[in-house]
Amino acid sequence: GEDVEQSLFLSVREGDSSVINCTYTDSSSTYLYWYKQEPGAGLQLLTYIFSNMDMKQDQRLTVLLNKKDKHLSLRIADTQTGDSAIYFCAESIDNQGGKLIFGQGTELSVKP
Amino acid sequence: EAQVTQNPRYLITVTGKKLTVTCSQNMNHEYMSWYRQDPGLGLRQIYYSMNVEVTDKGDVPEGYKVSRKEKRNFPLILESPSPNQTSLYFCASSLFAGGSGSYEQYFGPGTRLTVT
């Protein structure tokens, strides 16, 4: 079945890089997404990657996709305290319209 | 401003008392969806709708109903709420991003429901 796994917590120092990891099981994923949820708020789409890509960079964000190992990562360079949030990875499945399968979320804590 | 709105944002109710959580989007999106978020479980899809009058079950539909009579609105109905439906609920609508083909989902701010 479809499953997306993430570690639950990550703590880094301000200015360091953060790497949030995600594994998924469904090989028919078409797109993989990273969403950010700040306290008391909804989910904000950060970036996404098409399943035939290996890497995508968008300013401080770098997404790496290893399709063979079904592993997705989000690297945040020069992490700031404002990056503290819960980060969700999600996959969309081919032929299932807009359905997203979410991971449990990784709570990123950035210490000054 | 393009947005998804939900009402109410917070609700405390008692077991068995019917309630409706409204969702509205102003982006002319065809796809809308409801999720519930529970600690350690991420978001799970309850129901979704590909268009007006077209709805289908997600992964956790038991105890919920939806309707899609207009494109912009997608209410979530709990006919007889139970304590295990205490959760944080999100409505989302989707833009099919043309040539890139990605479903960029826009989320509402969430409704925190407590059923006692």
PDB file of C-alpha atoms in Angstrom:
ATOM      1  CA  GLY A   1       0.000   0.000   0.000  1.00  0.00           C
ATOM      2  CA  GLU A   2       0.917   3.638  -0.077  1.00  0.00           C
ATOM      3  CA  ASP A   3       3.042   4.839   2.817  1.00  0.00           C
ATOM      4  CA  VAL A   4       5.229   7.855   3.489  1.00  0.00           C
ATOM      5  CA  GLU A   5       7.606   7.931   6.454  1.00  0.00           C
ATOM      6  CA  GLN A   6       9.472  10.780   8.125  1.00  0.00           C
ATOM      7  CA  SER A   7      11.387  11.172  11.336  1.00  0.00           C
ATOM      8  CA  LEU A   8       9.407  13.221  13.830  1.00  0.00           C
ATOM      9  CA  PHE A   9      11.943  15.733  15.144  1.00  0.00           C
ATOM     10  CA  LEU A  10      15.038  17.623  14.018  1.00  0.00           C
ATOM     11  CA  SER A  11      16.952  20.282  15.931  1.00  0.00           C
ATOM     12  CA  VAL A  12      19.611  22.531  14.387  1.00  0.00           C
ATOM     13  CA  ARG A  13      21.487  25.711  15.211  1.00  0.00           C
ATOM     14  CA  GLU A  14      20.737  28.946  13.401  1.00  0.00           C
ATOM     15  CA  GLY A  15      22.955  29.284  10.338  1.00  0.00           C
ATOM     16  CA  ASP A  16      23.488  25.544   9.926  1.00  0.00           C
ATOM     17  CA  SER A  17      21.939  23.474   7.149  1.00  0.00           C
ATOM     18  CA  SER A  18      18.906  21.313   7.905  1.00  0.00           C
ATOM     19  CA  VAL A  19      18.191  18.077   6.098  1.00  0.00           C
ATOM     20  CA  ILE A  20      14.753  16.532   6.432  1.00  0.00           C
ATOM     21  CA  ASN A  21      14.347  13.021   5.078  1.00  0.00           C
ATOM     22  CA  CYS A  22      11.374  11.114   3.756  1.00  0.00           C
ATOM     23  CA  THR A  23      10.838   7.635   2.343  1.00  0.00           C
ATOM     24  CA  TYR A  24       7.871   6.455   0.341  1.00  0.00           C
ATOM     25  CA  THR A  25       6.702   3.091  -0.897  1.00  0.00           C
ATOM     26  CA  ASP A  26       4.589   3.685  -4.003  1.00  0.00           C
ATOM     27  CA  SER A  27       6.705   3.532  -7.151  1.00  0.00           C
ATOM     28  CA  SER A  28       3.928   5.098  -9.235  1.00  0.00           C
ATOM     29  CA  SER A  29       4.345   8.480  -7.538  1.00  0.00           C
ATOM     30  CA  THR A  30       4.233  11.263 -10.081  1.00  0.00           C
ATOM     31  CA  TYR A  31       5.061  14.281  -7.947  1.00  0.00           C
ATOM     32  CA  LEU A  32       6.599  14.637  -4.496  1.00  0.00           C
ATOM     33  CA  TYR A  33       5.979  17.692  -2.399  1.00  0.00           C
ATOM     34  CA  TRP A  34       7.276  19.490   0.634  1.00  0.00           C
ATOM     35  CA  TYR A  35       4.796  21.471   2.724  1.00  0.00           C
ATOM     36  CA  LYS A  36       5.502  23.710   5.709  1.00  0.00           C
ATOM     37  CA  GLN A  37       3.093  24.165   8.619  1.00  0.00           C
ATOM     38  CA  GLU A  38       3.709  26.988  11.064  1.00  0.00           C
ATOM     39  CA  PRO A  39       2.001  26.886  14.476  1.00  0.00           C
ATOM     40  CA  GLY A  40      -1.751  27.476  14.198  1.00  0.00           C
ATOM     41  CA  ALA A  41      -1.635  27.747  10.428  1.00  0.00           C
ATOM     42  CA  GLY A  42      -2.523  25.658   7.422  1.00  0.00           C
ATOM     43  CA  LEU A  43      -0.061  23.996   5.081  1.00  0.00           C
ATOM     44  CA  GLN A  44       2.019  26.049   2.698  1.00  0.00           C
ATOM     45  CA  LEU A  45       3.529  24.439  -0.388  1.00  0.00           C
ATOM     46  CA  LEU A  46       7.292  24.975  -0.328  1.00  0.00           C
ATOM     47  CA  THR A  47       8.407  23.096  -3.389  1.00  0.00           C
ATOM     48  CA  TYR A  48       7.762  19.983  -5.421  1.00  0.00           C
ATOM     49  CA  ILE A  49       9.696  17.695  -7.729  1.00  0.00           C
ATOM     50  CA  PHE A  50       8.574  15.588 -10.639  1.00  0.00           C
ATOM     51  CA  SER A  51       9.417  11.921 -10.247  1.00  0.00           C
ATOM     52  CA  ASN A  52      11.784  11.853 -13.233  1.00  0.00           C
ATOM     53  CA  MET A  53      14.016  14.534 -11.720  1.00  0.00           C
ATOM     54  CA  ASP A  54      16.916  13.978  -9.335  1.00  0.00           C
ATOM     55  CA  MET A  55      17.298  17.431  -7.883  1.00  0.00           C
ATOM     56  CA  LYS A  56      15.566  20.760  -7.708  1.00  0.00           C
ATOM     57  CA  GLN A  57      16.948  23.940  -6.177  1.00  0.00           C
ATOM     58  CA  ASP A  58      14.900  26.947  -5.182  1.00  0.00           C
ATOM     59  CA  GLN A  59      16.816  29.646  -3.295  1.00  0.00           C
ATOM     60  CA  ARG A  60      17.719  28.138   0.104  1.00  0.00           C
ATOM     61  CA  LEU A  61      15.846  24.925  -0.601  1.00  0.00           C
ATOM     62  CA  THR A  62      17.314  21.883  -2.321  1.00  0.00           C
ATOM     63  CA  VAL A  63      15.241  18.789  -2.975  1.00  0.00           C
ATOM     64  CA  LEU A  64      16.979  15.513  -3.740  1.00  0.00           C
ATOM     65  CA  LEU A  65      15.119  12.485  -5.055  1.00  0.00           C
ATOM     66  CA  ASN A  66      16.551   8.980  -5.169  1.00  0.00           C
ATOM     67  CA  LYS A  67      13.889   7.087  -7.025  1.00  0.00           C
ATOM     68  CA  LYS A  68      15.687   3.746  -6.768  1.00  0.00           C
ATOM     69  CA  ASP A  69      15.689   3.941  -2.963  1.00  0.00           C
ATOM     70  CA  LYS A  70      12.369   5.857  -2.839  1.00  0.00           C
ATOM     71  CA  HIS A  71      14.051   8.519  -0.732  1.00  0.00           C
ATOM     72  CA  LEU A  72      13.321  12.236  -0.772  1.00  0.00           C
ATOM     73  CA  SER A  73      15.146  14.931   1.160  1.00  0.00           C
ATOM     74  CA  LEU A  74      14.755  18.641   1.749  1.00  0.00           C
ATOM     75  CA  ARG A  75      17.847  20.667   2.548  1.00  0.00           C
ATOM     76  CA  ILE A  76      17.427  24.154   3.971  1.00  0.00           C
ATOM     77  CA  ALA A  77      20.614  26.201   3.761  1.00  0.00           C
ATOM     78  CA  ASP A  78      21.436  28.837   6.379  1.00  0.00           C
ATOM     79  CA  THR A  79      18.514  27.809   8.568  1.00  0.00           C
ATOM     80  CA  GLN A  80      16.829  30.673  10.400  1.00  0.00           C
ATOM     81  CA  THR A  81      14.586  30.732  13.465  1.00  0.00           C
ATOM     82  CA  GLY A  82      11.700  31.557  11.135  1.00  0.00           C
ATOM     83  CA  ASP A  83      12.171  28.142   9.543  1.00  0.00           C
ATOM     84  CA  SER A  84      10.973  26.477  12.750  1.00  0.00           C
ATOM     85  CA  ALA A  85       7.833  24.584  11.727  1.00  0.00           C
ATOM     86  CA  ILE A  86       6.534  21.147  10.867  1.00  0.00           C
ATOM     87  CA  TYR A  87       7.554  19.928   7.420  1.00  0.00           C
ATOM     88  CA  PHE A  88       5.476  17.366   5.573  1.00  0.00           C
ATOM     89  CA  CYS A  89       6.490  15.401   2.555  1.00  0.00           C
ATOM     90  CA  ALA A  90       3.709  14.114   0.344  1.00  0.00           C
ATOM     91  CA  GLU A  91       3.368  12.112  -2.819  1.00  0.00           C
ATOM     92  CA  SER A  92       0.711  12.207  -5.477  1.00  0.00           C
ATOM     93  CA  ILE A  93      -0.194   8.930  -7.073  1.00  0.00           C
ATOM     94  CA  ASP A  94      -0.655   8.515 -10.799  1.00  0.00           C
ATOM     95  CA  ASN A  95      -4.273   8.113 -11.878  1.00  0.00           C
ATOM     96  CA  GLN A  96      -5.662   9.172  -8.518  1.00  0.00           C
ATOM     97  CA  GLY A  97      -6.372  12.751  -9.360  1.00  0.00           C
ATOM     98  CA  GLY A  98      -5.165  15.199  -6.760  1.00  0.00           C
ATOM     99  CA  LYS A  99      -4.895  12.758  -3.852  1.00  0.00           C
ATOM    100  CA  LEU A 100      -1.856  13.348  -1.680  1.00  0.00           C
ATOM    101  CA  ILE A 101      -0.351  10.807   0.707  1.00  0.00           C
ATOM    102  CA  PHE A 102       1.346  12.638   3.584  1.00  0.00           C
ATOM    103  CA  GLY A 103       4.113  11.657   5.926  1.00  0.00           C
ATOM    104  CA  GLN A 104       3.736  12.188   9.667  1.00  0.00           C
ATOM    105  CA  GLY A 105       5.594  15.501   9.564  1.00  0.00           C
ATOM    106  CA  THR A 106       9.033  16.476  10.901  1.00  0.00           C
ATOM    107  CA  GLU A 107       9.124  19.162  13.556  1.00  0.00           C
ATOM    108  CA  LEU A 108      12.147  21.372  12.894  1.00  0.00           C
ATOM    109  CA  SER A 109      13.433  23.371  15.845  1.00  0.00           C
ATOM    110  CA  VAL A 110      16.010  26.067  15.125  1.00  0.00           C
ATOM    111  CA  LYS A 111      18.014  27.253  18.121  1.00  0.00           C
ATOM    112  CA  PRO A 112      19.709  30.683  18.124  1.00  0.00           C
TER     113      PRO A 112
ATOM    114  CA  GLU B   1      -6.727  37.510  -2.563  1.00  0.00           C
ATOM    115  CA  ALA B   2      -6.673  33.843  -3.575  1.00  0.00           C
ATOM    116  CA  GLN B   3      -7.591  31.762  -0.585  1.00  0.00           C
ATOM    117  CA  VAL B   4      -9.371  28.821   0.965  1.00  0.00           C
ATOM    118  CA  THR B   5     -11.552  29.730   3.930  1.00  0.00           C
ATOM    119  CA  GLN B   6     -12.992  27.462   6.590  1.00  0.00           C
ATOM    120  CA  ASN B   7     -15.556  28.104   9.281  1.00  0.00           C
ATOM    121  CA  PRO B   8     -15.592  27.770  12.160  1.00  0.00           C
ATOM    122  CA  ARG B   9     -11.904  27.792  13.117  1.00  0.00           C
ATOM    123  CA  TYR B  10     -12.612  26.242  16.511  1.00  0.00           C
ATOM    124  CA  LEU B  11     -15.561  24.159  17.632  1.00  0.00           C
ATOM    125  CA  ILE B  12     -16.348  22.255  20.807  1.00  0.00           C
ATOM    126  CA  THR B  13     -19.429  20.075  20.631  1.00  0.00           C
ATOM    127  CA  VAL B  14     -21.042  17.051  22.238  1.00  0.00           C
ATOM    128  CA  THR B  15     -21.424  13.525  20.976  1.00  0.00           C
ATOM    129  CA  GLY B  16     -24.278  13.103  18.518  1.00  0.00           C
ATOM    130  CA  LYS B  17     -24.958  16.749  17.733  1.00  0.00           C
ATOM    131  CA  LYS B  18     -24.829  17.233  13.983  1.00  0.00           C
ATOM    132  CA  LEU B  19     -22.383  19.820  12.714  1.00  0.00           C
ATOM    133  CA  THR B  20     -21.130  21.256   9.439  1.00  0.00           C
ATOM    134  CA  VAL B  21     -17.735  22.746   8.700  1.00  0.00           C
ATOM    135  CA  THR B  22     -17.820  25.007   5.673  1.00  0.00           C
ATOM    136  CA  CYS B  23     -15.078  25.382   3.086  1.00  0.00           C
ATOM    137  CA  SER B  24     -14.951  27.906   0.284  1.00  0.00           C
ATOM    138  CA  GLN B  25     -12.335  28.749  -2.346  1.00  0.00           C
ATOM    139  CA  ASN B  26     -12.198  31.709  -4.710  1.00  0.00           C
ATOM    140  CA  MET B  27      -9.734  30.309  -7.227  1.00  0.00           C
ATOM    141  CA  ASN B  28     -12.212  28.476  -9.471  1.00  0.00           C
ATOM    142  CA  HIS B  29     -10.518  25.184  -8.627  1.00  0.00           C
ATOM    143  CA  GLU B  30     -12.272  22.023  -9.688  1.00  0.00           C
ATOM    144  CA  TYR B  31     -10.612  19.709  -7.161  1.00  0.00           C
ATOM    145  CA  MET B  32     -11.375  20.038  -3.446  1.00  0.00           C
ATOM    146  CA  SER B  33     -10.536  17.783  -0.561  1.00  0.00           C
ATOM    147  CA  TRP B  34     -10.885  17.338   3.203  1.00  0.00           C
ATOM    148  CA  TYR B  35      -8.108  16.028   5.441  1.00  0.00           C
ATOM    149  CA  ARG B  36      -7.809  15.386   9.124  1.00  0.00           C
ATOM    150  CA  GLN B  37      -4.537  15.842  10.965  1.00  0.00           C
ATOM    151  CA  ASP B  38      -3.733  13.800  14.046  1.00  0.00           C
ATOM    152  CA  PRO B  39      -0.466  13.716  16.016  1.00  0.00           C
ATOM    153  CA  GLY B  40       1.992  11.200  14.624  1.00  0.00           C
ATOM    154  CA  LEU B  41      -0.264  10.352  11.685  1.00  0.00           C
ATOM    155  CA  GLY B  42       0.183  13.321   9.370  1.00  0.00           C
ATOM    156  CA  LEU B  43      -2.784  14.246   7.198  1.00  0.00           C
ATOM    157  CA  ARG B  44      -5.260  11.672   6.003  1.00  0.00           C
ATOM    158  CA  GLN B  45      -7.782  12.300   3.274  1.00  0.00           C
ATOM    159  CA  ILE B  46     -11.455  12.042   4.260  1.00  0.00           C
ATOM    160  CA  TYR B  47     -13.309  12.880   1.025  1.00  0.00           C
ATOM    161  CA  TYR B  48     -12.518  14.603  -2.200  1.00  0.00           C
ATOM    162  CA  SER B  49     -14.357  16.093  -5.142  1.00  0.00           C
ATOM    163  CA  MET B  50     -13.159  16.321  -8.725  1.00  0.00           C
ATOM    164  CA  ASN B  51     -15.966  18.645  -9.761  1.00  0.00           C
ATOM    165  CA  VAL B  52     -19.523  19.778  -8.972  1.00  0.00           C
ATOM    166  CA  GLU B  53     -21.701  16.838  -7.974  1.00  0.00           C
ATOM    167  CA  VAL B  54     -18.689  14.473  -8.129  1.00  0.00           C
ATOM    168  CA  THR B  55     -17.433  13.281  -4.748  1.00  0.00           C
ATOM    169  CA  ASP B  56     -15.553  10.199  -3.595  1.00  0.00           C
ATOM    170  CA  LYS B  57     -14.204   8.621  -0.436  1.00  0.00           C
ATOM    171  CA  GLY B  58     -10.678   9.132   0.712  1.00  0.00           C
ATOM    172  CA  ASP B  59      -8.838   6.959   3.219  1.00  0.00           C
ATOM    173  CA  VAL B  60     -10.894   7.702   6.349  1.00  0.00           C
ATOM    174  CA  PRO B  61     -14.485   8.537   5.252  1.00  0.00           C
ATOM    175  CA  GLU B  62     -16.391   6.773   8.061  1.00  0.00           C
ATOM    176  CA  GLY B  63     -18.600   9.148  10.027  1.00  0.00           C
ATOM    177  CA  TYR B  64     -18.389  11.970   7.489  1.00  0.00           C
ATOM    178  CA  LYS B  65     -20.420  13.254   4.572  1.00  0.00           C
ATOM    179  CA  VAL B  66     -19.719  15.906   1.968  1.00  0.00           C
ATOM    180  CA  SER B  67     -21.563  17.680  -0.802  1.00  0.00           C
ATOM    181  CA  ARG B  68     -20.464  19.697  -3.808  1.00  0.00           C
ATOM    182  CA  LYS B  69     -23.427  21.635  -5.159  1.00  0.00           C
ATOM    183  CA  GLU B  70     -21.338  24.613  -6.254  1.00  0.00           C
ATOM    184  CA  LYS B  71     -17.792  24.774  -7.489  1.00  0.00           C
ATOM    185  CA  ARG B  72     -16.545  27.079  -4.741  1.00  0.00           C
ATOM    186  CA  ASN B  73     -18.038  25.291  -1.695  1.00  0.00           C
ATOM    187  CA  PHE B  74     -17.302  21.888  -0.198  1.00  0.00           C
ATOM    188  CA  PRO B  75     -18.854  21.472   3.264  1.00  0.00           C
ATOM    189  CA  LEU B  76     -17.929  18.634   5.606  1.00  0.00           C
ATOM    190  CA  ILE B  77     -20.839  17.185   7.563  1.00  0.00           C
ATOM    191  CA  LEU B  78     -20.645  15.121  10.737  1.00  0.00           C
ATOM    192  CA  GLU B  79     -24.132  13.680  11.219  1.00  0.00           C
ATOM    193  CA  SER B  80     -23.422  12.198  14.644  1.00  0.00           C
ATOM    194  CA  PRO B  81     -19.992  13.271  15.899  1.00  0.00           C
ATOM    195  CA  SER B  82     -18.056  11.004  18.244  1.00  0.00           C
ATOM    196  CA  PRO B  83     -14.983  11.697  20.402  1.00  0.00           C
ATOM    197  CA  ASN B  84     -12.698   9.867  17.940  1.00  0.00           C
ATOM    198  CA  GLN B  85     -13.484  12.623  15.440  1.00  0.00           C
ATOM    199  CA  THR B  86     -11.717  15.145  17.642  1.00  0.00           C
ATOM    200  CA  SER B  87      -9.041  16.406  15.294  1.00  0.00           C
ATOM    201  CA  LEU B  88      -7.692  19.261  13.212  1.00  0.00           C
ATOM    202  CA  TYR B  89      -9.444  19.449   9.858  1.00  0.00           C
ATOM    203  CA  PHE B  90      -8.112  20.995   6.675  1.00  0.00           C
ATOM    204  CA  CYS B  91      -9.875  21.784   3.455  1.00  0.00           C
ATOM    205  CA  ALA B  92      -7.775  22.056   0.305  1.00  0.00           C
ATOM    206  CA  SER B  93      -8.353  22.973  -3.299  1.00  0.00           C
ATOM    207  CA  SER B  94      -6.165  22.171  -6.227  1.00  0.00           C
ATOM    208  CA  LEU B  95      -4.844  23.892  -9.271  1.00  0.00           C
ATOM    209  CA  PHE B  96      -3.729  21.598 -12.046  1.00  0.00           C
ATOM    210  CA  ALA B  97      -0.620  23.489 -13.068  1.00  0.00           C
ATOM    211  CA  GLY B  98      -0.855  23.155 -16.833  1.00  0.00           C
ATOM    212  CA  GLY B  99       2.238  21.799 -18.549  1.00  0.00           C
ATOM    213  CA  SER B 100       4.016  20.929 -15.343  1.00  0.00           C
ATOM    214  CA  GLY B 101       1.120  18.687 -14.434  1.00  0.00           C
ATOM    215  CA  SER B 102       1.502  19.103 -10.713  1.00  0.00           C
ATOM    216  CA  TYR B 103      -1.453  19.357  -8.392  1.00  0.00           C
ATOM    217  CA  GLU B 104      -0.577  22.377  -6.284  1.00  0.00           C
ATOM    218  CA  GLN B 105      -2.965  22.146  -3.373  1.00  0.00           C
ATOM    219  CA  TYR B 106      -3.926  25.245  -1.407  1.00  0.00           C
ATOM    220  CA  PHE B 107      -4.931  24.657   2.176  1.00  0.00           C
ATOM    221  CA  GLY B 108      -7.360  26.459   4.420  1.00  0.00           C
ATOM    222  CA  PRO B 109      -6.288  27.583   7.917  1.00  0.00           C
ATOM    223  CA  GLY B 110      -7.787  24.557   9.644  1.00  0.00           C
ATOM    224  CA  THR B 111     -10.712  23.843  11.978  1.00  0.00           C
ATOM    225  CA  ARG B 112      -9.949  22.437  15.396  1.00  0.00           C
ATOM    226  CA  LEU B 113     -12.851  20.241  16.472  1.00  0.00           C
ATOM    227  CA  THR B 114     -13.327  18.784  19.938  1.00  0.00           C
ATOM    228  CA  VAL B 115     -16.121  16.285  20.541  1.00  0.00           C
ATOM    229  CA  THR B 116     -16.874  15.544  24.203  1.00  0.00           C
TER     230      THR B 116
END
